[in-house]
JSON list of N, CA and C in Angstrom, two decimals:
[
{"chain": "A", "resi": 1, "resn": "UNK", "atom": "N", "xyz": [0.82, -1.19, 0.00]},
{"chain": "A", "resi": 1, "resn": "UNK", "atom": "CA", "xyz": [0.00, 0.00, 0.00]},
{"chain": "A", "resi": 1, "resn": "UNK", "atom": "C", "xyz": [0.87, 1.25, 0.00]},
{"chain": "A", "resi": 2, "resn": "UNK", "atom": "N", "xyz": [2.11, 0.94, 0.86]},
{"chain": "A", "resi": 2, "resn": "UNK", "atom": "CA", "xyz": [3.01, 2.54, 1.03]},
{"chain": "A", "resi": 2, "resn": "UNK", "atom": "C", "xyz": [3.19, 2.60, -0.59]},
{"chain": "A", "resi": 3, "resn": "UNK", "atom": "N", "xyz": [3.71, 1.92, -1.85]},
{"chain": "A", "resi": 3, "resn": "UNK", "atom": "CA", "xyz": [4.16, 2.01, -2.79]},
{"chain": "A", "resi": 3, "resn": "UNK", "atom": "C", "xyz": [3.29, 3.08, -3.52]},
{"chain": "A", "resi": 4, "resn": "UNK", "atom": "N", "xyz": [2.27, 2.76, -3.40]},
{"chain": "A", "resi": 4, "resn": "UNK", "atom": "CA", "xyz": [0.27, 3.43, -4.23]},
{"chain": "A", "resi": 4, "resn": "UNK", "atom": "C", "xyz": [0.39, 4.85, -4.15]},
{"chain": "A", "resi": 5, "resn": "UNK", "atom": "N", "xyz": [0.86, 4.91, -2.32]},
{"chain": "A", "resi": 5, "resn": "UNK", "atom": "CA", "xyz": [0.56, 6.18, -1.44]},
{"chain": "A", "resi": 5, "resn": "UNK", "atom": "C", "xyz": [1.60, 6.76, -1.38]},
{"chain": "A", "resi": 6, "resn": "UNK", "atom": "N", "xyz": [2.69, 6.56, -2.04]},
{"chain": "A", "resi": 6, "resn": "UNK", "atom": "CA", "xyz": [4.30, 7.27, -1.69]},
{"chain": "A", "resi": 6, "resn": "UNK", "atom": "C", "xyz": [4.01, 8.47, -2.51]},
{"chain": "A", "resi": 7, "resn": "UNK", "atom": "N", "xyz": [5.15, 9.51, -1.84]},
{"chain": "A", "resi": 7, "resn": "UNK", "atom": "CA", "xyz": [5.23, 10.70, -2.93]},
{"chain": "A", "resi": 7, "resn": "UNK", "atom": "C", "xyz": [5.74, 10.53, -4.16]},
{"chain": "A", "resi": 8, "resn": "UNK", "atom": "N", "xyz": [5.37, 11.34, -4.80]},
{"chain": "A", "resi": 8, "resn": "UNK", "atom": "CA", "xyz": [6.06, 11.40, -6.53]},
{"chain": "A", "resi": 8, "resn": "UNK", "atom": "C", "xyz": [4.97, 10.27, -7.22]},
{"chain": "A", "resi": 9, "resn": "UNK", "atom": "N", "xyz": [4.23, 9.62, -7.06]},
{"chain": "A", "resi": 9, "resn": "UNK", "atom": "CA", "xyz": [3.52, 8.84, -7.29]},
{"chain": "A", "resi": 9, "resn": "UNK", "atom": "C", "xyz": [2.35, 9.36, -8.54]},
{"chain": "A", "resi": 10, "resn": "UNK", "atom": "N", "xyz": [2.18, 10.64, -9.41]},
{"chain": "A", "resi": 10, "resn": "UNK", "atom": "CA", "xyz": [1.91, 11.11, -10.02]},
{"chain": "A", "resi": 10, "resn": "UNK", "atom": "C", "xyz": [2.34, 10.48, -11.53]},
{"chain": "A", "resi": 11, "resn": "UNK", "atom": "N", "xyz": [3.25, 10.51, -11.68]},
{"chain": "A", "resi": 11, "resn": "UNK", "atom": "CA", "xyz": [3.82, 10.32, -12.57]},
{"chain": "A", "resi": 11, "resn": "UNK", "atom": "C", "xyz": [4.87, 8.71, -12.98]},
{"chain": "A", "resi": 12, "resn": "UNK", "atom": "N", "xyz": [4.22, 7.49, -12.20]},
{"chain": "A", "resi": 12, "resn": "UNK", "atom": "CA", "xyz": [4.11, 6.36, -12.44]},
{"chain": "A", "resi": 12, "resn": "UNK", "atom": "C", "xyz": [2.98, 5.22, -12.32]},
{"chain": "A", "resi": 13, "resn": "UNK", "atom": "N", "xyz": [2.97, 4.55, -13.24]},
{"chain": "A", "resi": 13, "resn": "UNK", "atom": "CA", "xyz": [2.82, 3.32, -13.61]},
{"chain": "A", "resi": 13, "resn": "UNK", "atom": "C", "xyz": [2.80, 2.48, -13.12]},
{"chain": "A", "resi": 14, "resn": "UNK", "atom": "N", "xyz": [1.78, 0.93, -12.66]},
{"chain": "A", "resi": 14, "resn": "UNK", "atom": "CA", "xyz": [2.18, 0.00, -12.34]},
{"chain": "A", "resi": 14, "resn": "UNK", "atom": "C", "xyz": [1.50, -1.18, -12.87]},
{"chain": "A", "resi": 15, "resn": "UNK", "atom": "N", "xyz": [2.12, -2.16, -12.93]},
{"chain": "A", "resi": 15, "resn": "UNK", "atom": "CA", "xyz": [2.07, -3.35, -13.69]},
{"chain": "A", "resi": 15, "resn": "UNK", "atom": "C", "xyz": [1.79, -4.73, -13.00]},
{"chain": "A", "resi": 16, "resn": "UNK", "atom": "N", "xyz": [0.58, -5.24, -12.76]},
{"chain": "A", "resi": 16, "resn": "UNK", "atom": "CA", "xyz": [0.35, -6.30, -11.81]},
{"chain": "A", "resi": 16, "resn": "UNK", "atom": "C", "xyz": [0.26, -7.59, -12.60]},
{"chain": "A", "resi": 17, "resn": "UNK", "atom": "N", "xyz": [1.36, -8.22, -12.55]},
{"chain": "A", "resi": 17, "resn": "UNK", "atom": "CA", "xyz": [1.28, -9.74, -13.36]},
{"chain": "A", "resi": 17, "resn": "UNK", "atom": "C", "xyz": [1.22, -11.18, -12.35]},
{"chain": "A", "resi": 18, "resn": "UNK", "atom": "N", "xyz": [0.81, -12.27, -12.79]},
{"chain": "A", "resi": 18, "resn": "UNK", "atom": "CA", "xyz": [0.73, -13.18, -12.17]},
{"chain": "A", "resi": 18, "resn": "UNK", "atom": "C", "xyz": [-0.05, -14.31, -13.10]},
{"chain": "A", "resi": 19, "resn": "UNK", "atom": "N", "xyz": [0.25, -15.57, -12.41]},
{"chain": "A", "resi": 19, "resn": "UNK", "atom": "CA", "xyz": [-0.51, -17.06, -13.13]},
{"chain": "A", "resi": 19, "resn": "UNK", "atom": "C", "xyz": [-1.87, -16.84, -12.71]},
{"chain": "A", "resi": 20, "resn": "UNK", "atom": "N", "xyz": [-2.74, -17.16, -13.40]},
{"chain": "A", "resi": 20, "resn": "UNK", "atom": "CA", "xyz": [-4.33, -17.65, -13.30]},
{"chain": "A", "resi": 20, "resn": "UNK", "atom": "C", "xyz": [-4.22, -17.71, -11.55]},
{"chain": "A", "resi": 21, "resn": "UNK", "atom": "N", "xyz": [-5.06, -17.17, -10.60]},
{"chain": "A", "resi": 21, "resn": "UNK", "atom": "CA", "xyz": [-5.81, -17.86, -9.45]},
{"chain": "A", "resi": 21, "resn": "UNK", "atom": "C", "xyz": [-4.50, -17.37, -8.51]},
{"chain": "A", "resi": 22, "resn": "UNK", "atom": "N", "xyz": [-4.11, -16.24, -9.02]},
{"chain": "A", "resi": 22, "resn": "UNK", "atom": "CA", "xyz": [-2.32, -16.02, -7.62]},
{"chain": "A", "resi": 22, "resn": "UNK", "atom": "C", "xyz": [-2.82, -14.59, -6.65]},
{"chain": "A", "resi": 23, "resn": "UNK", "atom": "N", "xyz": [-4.00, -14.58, -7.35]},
{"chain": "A", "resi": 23, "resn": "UNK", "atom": "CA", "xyz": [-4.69, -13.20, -6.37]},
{"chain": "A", "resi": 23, "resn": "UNK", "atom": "C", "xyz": [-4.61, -11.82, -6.97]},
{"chain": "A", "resi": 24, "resn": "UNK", "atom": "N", "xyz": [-4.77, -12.06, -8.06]},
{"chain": "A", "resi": 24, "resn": "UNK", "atom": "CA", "xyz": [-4.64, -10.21, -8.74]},
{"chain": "A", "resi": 24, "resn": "UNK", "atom": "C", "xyz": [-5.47, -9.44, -8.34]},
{"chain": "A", "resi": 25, "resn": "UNK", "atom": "N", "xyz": [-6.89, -10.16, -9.07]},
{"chain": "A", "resi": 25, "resn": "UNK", "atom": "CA", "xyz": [-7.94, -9.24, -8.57]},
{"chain": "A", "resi": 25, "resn": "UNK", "atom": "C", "xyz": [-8.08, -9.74, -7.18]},
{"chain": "A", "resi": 26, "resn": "UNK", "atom": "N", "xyz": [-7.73, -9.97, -6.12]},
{"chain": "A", "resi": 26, "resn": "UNK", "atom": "CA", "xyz": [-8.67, -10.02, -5.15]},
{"chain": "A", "resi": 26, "resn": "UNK", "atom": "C", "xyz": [-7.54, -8.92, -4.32]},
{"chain": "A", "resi": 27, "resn": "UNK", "atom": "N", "xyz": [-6.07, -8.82, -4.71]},
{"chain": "A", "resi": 27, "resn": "UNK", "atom": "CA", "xyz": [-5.28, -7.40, -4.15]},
{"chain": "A", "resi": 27, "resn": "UNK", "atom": "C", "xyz": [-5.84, -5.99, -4.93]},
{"chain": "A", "resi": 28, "resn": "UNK", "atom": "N", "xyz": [-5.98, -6.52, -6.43]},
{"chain": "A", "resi": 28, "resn": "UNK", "atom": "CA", "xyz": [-6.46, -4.77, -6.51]},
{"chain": "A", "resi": 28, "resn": "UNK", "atom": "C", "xyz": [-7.60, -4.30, -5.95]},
{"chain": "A", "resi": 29, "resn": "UNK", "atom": "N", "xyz": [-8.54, -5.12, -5.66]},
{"chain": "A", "resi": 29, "resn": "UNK", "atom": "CA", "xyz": [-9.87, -4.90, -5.15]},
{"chain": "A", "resi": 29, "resn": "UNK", "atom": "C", "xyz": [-9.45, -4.46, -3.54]},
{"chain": "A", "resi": 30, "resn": "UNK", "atom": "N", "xyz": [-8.87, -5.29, -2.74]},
{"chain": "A", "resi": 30, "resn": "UNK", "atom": "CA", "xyz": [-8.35, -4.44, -1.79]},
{"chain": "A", "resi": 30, "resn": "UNK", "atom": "C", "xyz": [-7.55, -3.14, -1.76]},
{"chain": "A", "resi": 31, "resn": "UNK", "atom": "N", "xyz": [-6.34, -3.00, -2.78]},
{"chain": "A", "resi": 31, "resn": "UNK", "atom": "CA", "xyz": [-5.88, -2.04, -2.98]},
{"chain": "A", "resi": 31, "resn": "UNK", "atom": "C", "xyz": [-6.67, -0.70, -3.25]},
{"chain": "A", "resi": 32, "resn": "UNK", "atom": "N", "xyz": [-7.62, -0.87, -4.23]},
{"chain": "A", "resi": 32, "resn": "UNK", "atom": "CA", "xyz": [-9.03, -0.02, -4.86]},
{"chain": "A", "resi": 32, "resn": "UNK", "atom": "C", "xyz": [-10.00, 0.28, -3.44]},
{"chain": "A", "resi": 33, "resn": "UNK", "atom": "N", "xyz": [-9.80, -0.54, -2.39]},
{"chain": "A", "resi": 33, "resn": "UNK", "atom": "CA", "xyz": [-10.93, -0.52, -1.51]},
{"chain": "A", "resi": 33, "resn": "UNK", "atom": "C", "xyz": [-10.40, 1.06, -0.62]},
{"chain": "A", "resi": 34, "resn": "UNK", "atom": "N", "xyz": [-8.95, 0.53, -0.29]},
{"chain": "A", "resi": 34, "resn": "UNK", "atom": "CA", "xyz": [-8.20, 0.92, 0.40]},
{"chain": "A", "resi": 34, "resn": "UNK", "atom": "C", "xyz": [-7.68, 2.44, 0.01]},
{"chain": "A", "resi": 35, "resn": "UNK", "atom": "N", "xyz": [-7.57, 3.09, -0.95]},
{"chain": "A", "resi": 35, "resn": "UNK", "atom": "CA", "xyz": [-7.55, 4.44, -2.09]},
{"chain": "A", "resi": 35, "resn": "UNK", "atom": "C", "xyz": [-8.40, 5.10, -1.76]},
{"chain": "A", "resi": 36, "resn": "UNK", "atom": "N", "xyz": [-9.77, 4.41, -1.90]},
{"chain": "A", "resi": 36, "resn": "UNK", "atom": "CA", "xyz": [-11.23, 4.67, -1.69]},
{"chain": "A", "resi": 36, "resn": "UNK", "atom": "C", "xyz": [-11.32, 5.48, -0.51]},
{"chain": "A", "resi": 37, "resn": "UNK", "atom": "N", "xyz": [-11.09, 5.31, 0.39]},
{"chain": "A", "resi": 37, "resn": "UNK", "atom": "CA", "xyz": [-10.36, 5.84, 1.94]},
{"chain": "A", "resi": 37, "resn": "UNK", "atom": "C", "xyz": [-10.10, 7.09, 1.99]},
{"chain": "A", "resi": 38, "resn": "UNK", "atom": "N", "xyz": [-9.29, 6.98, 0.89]},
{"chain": "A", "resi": 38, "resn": "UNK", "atom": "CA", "xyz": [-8.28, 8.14, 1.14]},
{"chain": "A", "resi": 38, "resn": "UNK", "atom": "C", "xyz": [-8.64, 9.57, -0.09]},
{"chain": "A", "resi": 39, "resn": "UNK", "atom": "N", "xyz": [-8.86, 10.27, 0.79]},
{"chain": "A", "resi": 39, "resn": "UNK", "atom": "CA", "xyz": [-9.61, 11.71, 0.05]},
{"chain": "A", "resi": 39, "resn": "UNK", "atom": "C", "xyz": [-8.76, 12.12, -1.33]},
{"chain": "A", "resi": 40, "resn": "UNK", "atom": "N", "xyz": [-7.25, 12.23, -1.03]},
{"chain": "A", "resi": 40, "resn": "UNK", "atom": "CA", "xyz": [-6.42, 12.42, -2.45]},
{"chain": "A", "resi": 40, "resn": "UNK", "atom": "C", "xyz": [-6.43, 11.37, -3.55]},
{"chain": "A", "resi": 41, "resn": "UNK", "atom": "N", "xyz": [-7.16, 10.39, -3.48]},
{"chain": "A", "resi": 41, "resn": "UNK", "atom": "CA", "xyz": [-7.17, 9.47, -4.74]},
{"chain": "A", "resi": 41, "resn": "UNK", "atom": "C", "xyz": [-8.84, 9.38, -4.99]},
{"chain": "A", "resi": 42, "resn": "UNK", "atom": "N", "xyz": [-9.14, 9.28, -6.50]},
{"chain": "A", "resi": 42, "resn": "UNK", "atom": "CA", "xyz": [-10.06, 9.03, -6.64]},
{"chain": "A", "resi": 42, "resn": "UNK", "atom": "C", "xyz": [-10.12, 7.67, -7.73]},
{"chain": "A", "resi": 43, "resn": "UNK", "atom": "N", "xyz": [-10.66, 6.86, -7.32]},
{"chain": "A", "resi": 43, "resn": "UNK", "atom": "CA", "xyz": [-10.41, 5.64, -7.85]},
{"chain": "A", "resi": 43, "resn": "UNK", "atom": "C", "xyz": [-11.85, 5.41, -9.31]},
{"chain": "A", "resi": 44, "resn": "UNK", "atom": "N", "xyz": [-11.36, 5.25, -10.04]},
{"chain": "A", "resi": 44, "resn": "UNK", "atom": "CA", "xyz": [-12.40, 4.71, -11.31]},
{"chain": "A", "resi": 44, "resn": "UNK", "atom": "C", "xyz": [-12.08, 3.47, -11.97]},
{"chain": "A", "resi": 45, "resn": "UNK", "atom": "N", "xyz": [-13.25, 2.63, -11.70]},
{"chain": "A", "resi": 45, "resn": "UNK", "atom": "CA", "xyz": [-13.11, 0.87, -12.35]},
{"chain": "A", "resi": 45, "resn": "UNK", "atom": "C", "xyz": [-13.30, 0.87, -13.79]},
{"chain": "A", "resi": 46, "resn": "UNK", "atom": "N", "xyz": [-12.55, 0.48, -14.61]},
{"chain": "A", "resi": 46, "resn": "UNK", "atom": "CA", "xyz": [-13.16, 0.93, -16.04]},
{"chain": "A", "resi": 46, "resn": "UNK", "atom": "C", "xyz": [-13.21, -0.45, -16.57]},
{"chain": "A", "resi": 47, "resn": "UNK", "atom": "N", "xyz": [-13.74, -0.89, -17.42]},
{"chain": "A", "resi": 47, "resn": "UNK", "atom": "CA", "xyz": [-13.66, -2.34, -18.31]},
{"chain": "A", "resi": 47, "resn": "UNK", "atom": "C", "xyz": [-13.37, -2.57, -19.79]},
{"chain": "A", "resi": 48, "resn": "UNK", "atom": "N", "xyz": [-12.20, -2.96, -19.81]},
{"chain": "A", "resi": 48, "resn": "UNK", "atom": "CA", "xyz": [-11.35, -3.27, -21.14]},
{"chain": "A", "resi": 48, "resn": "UNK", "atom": "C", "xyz": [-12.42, -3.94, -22.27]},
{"chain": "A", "resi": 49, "resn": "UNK", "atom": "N", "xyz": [-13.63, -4.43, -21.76]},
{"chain": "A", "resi": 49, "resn": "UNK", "atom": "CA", "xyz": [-14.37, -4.71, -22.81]},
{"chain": "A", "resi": 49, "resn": "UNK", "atom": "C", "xyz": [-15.13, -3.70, -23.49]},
{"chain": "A", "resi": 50, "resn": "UNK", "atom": "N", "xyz": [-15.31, -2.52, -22.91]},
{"chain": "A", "resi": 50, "resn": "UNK", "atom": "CA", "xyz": [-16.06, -1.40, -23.37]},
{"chain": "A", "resi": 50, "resn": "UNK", "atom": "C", "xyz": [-15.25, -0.55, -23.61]},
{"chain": "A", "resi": 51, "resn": "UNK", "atom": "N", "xyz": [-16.00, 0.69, -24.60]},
{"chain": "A", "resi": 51, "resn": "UNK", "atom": "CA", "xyz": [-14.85, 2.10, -24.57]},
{"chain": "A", "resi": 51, "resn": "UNK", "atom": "C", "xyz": [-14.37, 2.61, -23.74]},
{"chain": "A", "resi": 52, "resn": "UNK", "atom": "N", "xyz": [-13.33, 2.25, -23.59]},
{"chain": "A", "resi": 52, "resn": "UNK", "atom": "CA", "xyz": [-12.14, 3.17, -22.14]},
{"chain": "A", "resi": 52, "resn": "UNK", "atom": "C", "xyz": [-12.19, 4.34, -22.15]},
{"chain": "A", "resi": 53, "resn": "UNK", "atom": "N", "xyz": [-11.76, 5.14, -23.05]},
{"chain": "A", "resi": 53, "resn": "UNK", "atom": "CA", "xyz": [-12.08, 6.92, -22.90]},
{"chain": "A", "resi": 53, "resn": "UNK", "atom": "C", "xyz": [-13.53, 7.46, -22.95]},
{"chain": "A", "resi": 54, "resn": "UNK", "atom": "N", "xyz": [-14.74, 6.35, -23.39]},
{"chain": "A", "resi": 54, "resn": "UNK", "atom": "CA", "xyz": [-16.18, 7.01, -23.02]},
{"chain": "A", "resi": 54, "resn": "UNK", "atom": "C", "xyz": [-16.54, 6.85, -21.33]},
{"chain": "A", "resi": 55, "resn": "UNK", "atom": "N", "xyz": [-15.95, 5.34, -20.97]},
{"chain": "A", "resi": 55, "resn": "UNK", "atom": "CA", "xyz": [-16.33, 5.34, -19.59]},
{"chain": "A", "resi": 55, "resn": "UNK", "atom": "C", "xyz": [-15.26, 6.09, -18.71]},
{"chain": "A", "resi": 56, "resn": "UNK", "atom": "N", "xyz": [-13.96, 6.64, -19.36]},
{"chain": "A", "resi": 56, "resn": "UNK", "atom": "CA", "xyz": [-12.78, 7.37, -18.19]},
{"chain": "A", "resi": 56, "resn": "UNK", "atom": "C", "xyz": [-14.22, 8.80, -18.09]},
{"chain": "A", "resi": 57, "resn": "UNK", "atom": "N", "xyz": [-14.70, 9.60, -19.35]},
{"chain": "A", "resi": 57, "resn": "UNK", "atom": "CA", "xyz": [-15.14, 10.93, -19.54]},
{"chain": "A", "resi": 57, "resn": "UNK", "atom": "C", "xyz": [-16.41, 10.51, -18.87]},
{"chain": "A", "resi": 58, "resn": "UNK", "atom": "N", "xyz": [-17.63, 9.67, -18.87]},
{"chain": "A", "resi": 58, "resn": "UNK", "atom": "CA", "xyz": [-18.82, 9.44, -17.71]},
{"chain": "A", "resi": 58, "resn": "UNK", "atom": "C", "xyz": [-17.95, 9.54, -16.37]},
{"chain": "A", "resi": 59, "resn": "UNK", "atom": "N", "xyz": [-16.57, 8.78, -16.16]},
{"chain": "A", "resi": 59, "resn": "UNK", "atom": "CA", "xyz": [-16.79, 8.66, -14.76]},
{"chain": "A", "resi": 59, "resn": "UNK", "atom": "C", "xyz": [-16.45, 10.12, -14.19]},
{"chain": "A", "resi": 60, "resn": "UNK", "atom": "N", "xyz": [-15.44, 10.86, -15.26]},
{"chain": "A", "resi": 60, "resn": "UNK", "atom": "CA", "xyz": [-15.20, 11.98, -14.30]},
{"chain": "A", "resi": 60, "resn": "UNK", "atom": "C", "xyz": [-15.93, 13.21, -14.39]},
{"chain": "A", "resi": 61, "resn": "UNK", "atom": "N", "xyz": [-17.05, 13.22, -15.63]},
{"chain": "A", "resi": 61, "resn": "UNK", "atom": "CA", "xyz": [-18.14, 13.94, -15.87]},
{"chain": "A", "resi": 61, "resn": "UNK", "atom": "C", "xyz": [-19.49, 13.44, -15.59]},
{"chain": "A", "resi": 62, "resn": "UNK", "atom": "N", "xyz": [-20.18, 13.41, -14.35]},
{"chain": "A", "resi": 62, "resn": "UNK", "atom": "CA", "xyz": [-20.80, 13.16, -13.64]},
{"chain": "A", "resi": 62, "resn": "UNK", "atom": "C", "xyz": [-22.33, 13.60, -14.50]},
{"chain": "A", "resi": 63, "resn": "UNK", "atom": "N", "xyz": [-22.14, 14.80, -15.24]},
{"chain": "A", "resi": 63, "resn": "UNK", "atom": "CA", "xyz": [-23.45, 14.82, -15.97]},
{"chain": "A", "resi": 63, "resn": "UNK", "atom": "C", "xyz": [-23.49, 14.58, -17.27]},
{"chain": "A", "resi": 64, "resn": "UNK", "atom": "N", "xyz": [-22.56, 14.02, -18.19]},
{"chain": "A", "resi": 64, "resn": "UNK", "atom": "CA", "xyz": [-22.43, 13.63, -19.28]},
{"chain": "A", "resi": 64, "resn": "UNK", "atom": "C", "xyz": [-23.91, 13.04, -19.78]},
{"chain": "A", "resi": 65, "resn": "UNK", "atom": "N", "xyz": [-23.96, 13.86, -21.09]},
{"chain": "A", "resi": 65, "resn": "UNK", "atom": "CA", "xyz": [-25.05, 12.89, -21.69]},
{"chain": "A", "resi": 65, "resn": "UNK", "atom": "C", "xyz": [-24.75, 11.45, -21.91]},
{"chain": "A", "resi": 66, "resn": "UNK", "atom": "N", "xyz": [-23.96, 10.96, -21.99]},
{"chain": "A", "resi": 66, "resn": "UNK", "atom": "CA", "xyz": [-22.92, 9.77, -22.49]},
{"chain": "A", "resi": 66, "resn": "UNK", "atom": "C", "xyz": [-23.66, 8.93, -21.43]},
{"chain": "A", "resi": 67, "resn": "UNK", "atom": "N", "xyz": [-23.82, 9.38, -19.97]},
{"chain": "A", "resi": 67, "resn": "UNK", "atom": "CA", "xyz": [-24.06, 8.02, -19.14]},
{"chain": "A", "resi": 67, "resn": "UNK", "atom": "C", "xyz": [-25.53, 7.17, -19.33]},
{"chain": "A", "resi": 68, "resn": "UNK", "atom": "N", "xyz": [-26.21, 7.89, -20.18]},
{"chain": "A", "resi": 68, "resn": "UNK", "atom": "CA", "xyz": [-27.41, 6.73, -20.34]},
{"chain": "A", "resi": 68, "resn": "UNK", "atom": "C", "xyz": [-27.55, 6.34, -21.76]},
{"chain": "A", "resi": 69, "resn": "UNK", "atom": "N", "xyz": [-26.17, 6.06, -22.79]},
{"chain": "A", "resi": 69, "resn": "UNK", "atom": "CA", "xyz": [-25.91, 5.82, -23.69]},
{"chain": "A", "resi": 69, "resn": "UNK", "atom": "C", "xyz": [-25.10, 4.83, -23.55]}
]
């Protein structure tokens, strides 16, 4: 968690790999839970099966015509 929350943390990247069933999603979901918390992060779930930049612009435009499209 210090890694998420360290300073300079703006301006990197991170890369979560692992075999089938080693716990990815069940750390980012804690990790995501845990952000959630914390007033300086705002966390958005997006899904690689749908348009990524329509759902990044709904999530951070709250009145977008887009969200009941």
């Amino acid at each position: 968690m210090d890694t998420f929350t360290a300073e300079q943390i703006n301006q990197q990247m991170f890369i979560i790999t692992g075999v089938r069933g080693s716990g990815k999603t069940v750390m980012m979901t804690e990790i995501s839970q845990k952000l959630r918390e914390n007033d300086q992060w705002i966390v958005i779930e997006l899904n690689p099966a749908t348009d990524l930049l329509k759902g990044l612009f709904i999530e951070i435009n709250p009145r977008s015509d887009l969200r009941s499209s």
